[in-house]
XYZ file of C-alpha atoms in Angstrom:
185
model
C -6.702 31.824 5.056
C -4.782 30.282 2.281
C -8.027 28.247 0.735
C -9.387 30.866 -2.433
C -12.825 30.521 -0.899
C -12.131 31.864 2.647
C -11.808 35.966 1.743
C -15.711 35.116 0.508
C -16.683 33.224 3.832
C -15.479 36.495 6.127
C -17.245 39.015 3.535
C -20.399 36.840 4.300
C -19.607 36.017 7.671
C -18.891 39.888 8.629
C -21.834 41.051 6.642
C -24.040 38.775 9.048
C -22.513 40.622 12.812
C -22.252 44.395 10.442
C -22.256 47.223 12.105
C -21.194 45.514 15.156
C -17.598 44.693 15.358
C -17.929 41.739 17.976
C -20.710 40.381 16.844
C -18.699 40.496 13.150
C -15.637 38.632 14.854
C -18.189 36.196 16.226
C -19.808 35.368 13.305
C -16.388 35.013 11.473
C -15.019 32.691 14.349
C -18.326 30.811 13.915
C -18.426 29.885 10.014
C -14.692 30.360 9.909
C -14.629 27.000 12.072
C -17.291 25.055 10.106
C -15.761 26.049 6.600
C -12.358 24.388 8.064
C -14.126 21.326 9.018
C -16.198 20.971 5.661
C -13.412 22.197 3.635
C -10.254 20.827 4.889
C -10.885 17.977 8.147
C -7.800 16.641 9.427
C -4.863 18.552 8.126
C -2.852 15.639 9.295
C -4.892 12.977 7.401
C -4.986 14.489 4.545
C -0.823 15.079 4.833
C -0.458 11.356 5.261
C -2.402 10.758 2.247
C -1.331 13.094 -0.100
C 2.740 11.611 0.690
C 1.377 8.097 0.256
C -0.210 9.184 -3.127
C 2.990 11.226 -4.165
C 5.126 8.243 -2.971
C 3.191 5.619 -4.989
C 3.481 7.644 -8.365
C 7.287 8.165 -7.601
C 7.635 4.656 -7.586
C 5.881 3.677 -10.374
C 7.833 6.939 -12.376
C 11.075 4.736 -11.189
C 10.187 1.560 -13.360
C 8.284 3.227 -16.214
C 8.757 6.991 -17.557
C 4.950 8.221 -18.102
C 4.105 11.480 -18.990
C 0.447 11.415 -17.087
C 2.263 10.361 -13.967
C 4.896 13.065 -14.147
C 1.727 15.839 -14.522
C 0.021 14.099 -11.606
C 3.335 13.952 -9.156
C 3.323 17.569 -10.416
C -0.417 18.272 -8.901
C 0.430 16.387 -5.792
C 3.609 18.123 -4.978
C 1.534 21.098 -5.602
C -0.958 19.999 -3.207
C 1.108 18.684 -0.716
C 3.445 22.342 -0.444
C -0.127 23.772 0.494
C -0.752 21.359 3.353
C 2.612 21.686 4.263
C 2.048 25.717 4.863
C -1.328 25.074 6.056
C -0.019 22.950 8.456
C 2.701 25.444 9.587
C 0.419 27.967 9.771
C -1.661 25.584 12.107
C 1.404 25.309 14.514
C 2.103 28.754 15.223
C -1.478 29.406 15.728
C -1.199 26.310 18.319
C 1.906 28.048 19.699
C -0.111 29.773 22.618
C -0.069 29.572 26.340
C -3.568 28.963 27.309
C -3.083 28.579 30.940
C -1.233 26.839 33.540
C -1.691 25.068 36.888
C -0.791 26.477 39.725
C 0.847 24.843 42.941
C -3.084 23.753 44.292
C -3.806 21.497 41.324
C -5.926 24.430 39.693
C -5.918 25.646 36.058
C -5.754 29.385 35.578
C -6.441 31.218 32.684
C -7.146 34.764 33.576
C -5.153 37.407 32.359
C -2.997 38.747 35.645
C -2.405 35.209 36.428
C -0.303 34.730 33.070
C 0.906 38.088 33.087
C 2.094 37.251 37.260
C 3.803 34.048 35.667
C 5.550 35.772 33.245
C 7.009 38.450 35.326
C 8.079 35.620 37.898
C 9.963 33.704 34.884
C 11.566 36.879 34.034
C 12.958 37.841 36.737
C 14.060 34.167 37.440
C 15.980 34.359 34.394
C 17.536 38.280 34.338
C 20.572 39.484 36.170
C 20.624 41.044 39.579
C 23.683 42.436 40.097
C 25.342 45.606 37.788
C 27.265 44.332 35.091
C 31.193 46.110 34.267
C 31.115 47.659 31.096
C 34.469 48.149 31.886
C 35.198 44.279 32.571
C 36.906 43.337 29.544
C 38.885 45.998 28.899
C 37.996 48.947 25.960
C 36.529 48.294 22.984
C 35.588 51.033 20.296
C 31.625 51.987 19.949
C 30.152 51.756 17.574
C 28.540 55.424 15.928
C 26.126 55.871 13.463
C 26.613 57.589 10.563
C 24.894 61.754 10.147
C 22.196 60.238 7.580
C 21.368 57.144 9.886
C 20.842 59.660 12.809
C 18.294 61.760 10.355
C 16.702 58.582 9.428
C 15.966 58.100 13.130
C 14.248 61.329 13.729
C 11.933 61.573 10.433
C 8.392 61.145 11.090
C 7.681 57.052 11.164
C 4.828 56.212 8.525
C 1.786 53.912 8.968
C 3.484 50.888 6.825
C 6.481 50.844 9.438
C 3.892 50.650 12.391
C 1.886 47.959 10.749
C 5.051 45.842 10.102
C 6.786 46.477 13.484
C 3.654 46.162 15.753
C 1.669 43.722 13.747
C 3.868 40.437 13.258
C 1.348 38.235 11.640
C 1.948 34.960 13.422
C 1.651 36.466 17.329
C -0.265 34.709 19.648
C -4.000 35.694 19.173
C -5.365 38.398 21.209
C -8.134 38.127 23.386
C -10.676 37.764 20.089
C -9.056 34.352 19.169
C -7.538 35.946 16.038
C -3.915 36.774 14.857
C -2.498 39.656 13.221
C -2.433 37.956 9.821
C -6.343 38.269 10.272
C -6.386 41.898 10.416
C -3.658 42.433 7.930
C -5.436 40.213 5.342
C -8.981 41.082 6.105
């Protein structure tokens, strides 16, 4: 998503599944994947290389002072803070559960599985027994002021949904893609 060219692969891409809406998602999953491959490989590879570029101008900068050096450590810092966010932005897509064996050796990836797993790891980790409020002893609440209280009970607009249900970096839904997706595109 951060490449300038990408906004024109999806138009093309969604054009090709229209009217659709799977078969749109499809076909933007589909050249979405080659354009990554022909466009940017191995994230990683081209990390390593850019820091061994940037390095070897820094060096040479250290015995001589030359203005076309200092322009092209310029460029590859440049270049290098957009791998560095592509790369981020790689992680947290990464930063799914996919599935998980169970006790028999299998791997399960169904929905009610995960969702089972989940439950069973959360009430592992959550109390059981009623906590005392009253434990330590009394402490003031607390209140909100009469304007915060009216600010909770005025109609909520479209932006605040978008922001509070849509965080762009969740794990992708069932369609493969994230929020960011929908919020860009």
């Amino acid at each position: 998503m951060t490449h300038p060219l990408f906004r024109n692969v999806v138009h093309t891409a969604w054009n090709k599944g229209a009217p659709d809406v799977v078969k749109c998602l499809l076909e933007v999953q589909k050249d979405a994947t080659s354009f990554n491959k022909k466009v940017f490989g191995n994230i990683f590879v081209k990390k390593r290389e850019l820091e061994r570029l940037l390095n070897d101008v820094q060096i040479t900068l250290e015995s001589r002072e030359d203005q076309q050096l200092r322009i092209k450590e310029q460029v590859l810092r440049q270049e290098l803070n957009v791998v560095l966010l592509q790369e981020e932005l790689l992680w947290r897509k990464r930063n799914k559960i996919h599935g998980l064996f169970l006790v028999d050796g299998s791997w399960a990836m169904e929905t009610s599985t995960l969702e089972m797993a989940a439950n069973s790891f959360q009430k592992l980790f959550s109390t059981r027994e009623d906590i005392d409020l009253d434990a330590m002893g009394h402490f003031p609440y607390p209140s909100l002021s009469t304007e915060t209280c009216q600010k909770l009970v005025e109609p909520v607009t479209s932006e605040e949904v978008k922001g509070a249900a849509m965080s762009s970096f969740k794990a992708p839904g069932p369609d493969g893609f994230q929020a960011i997706f929908y919020k860009e595109f």
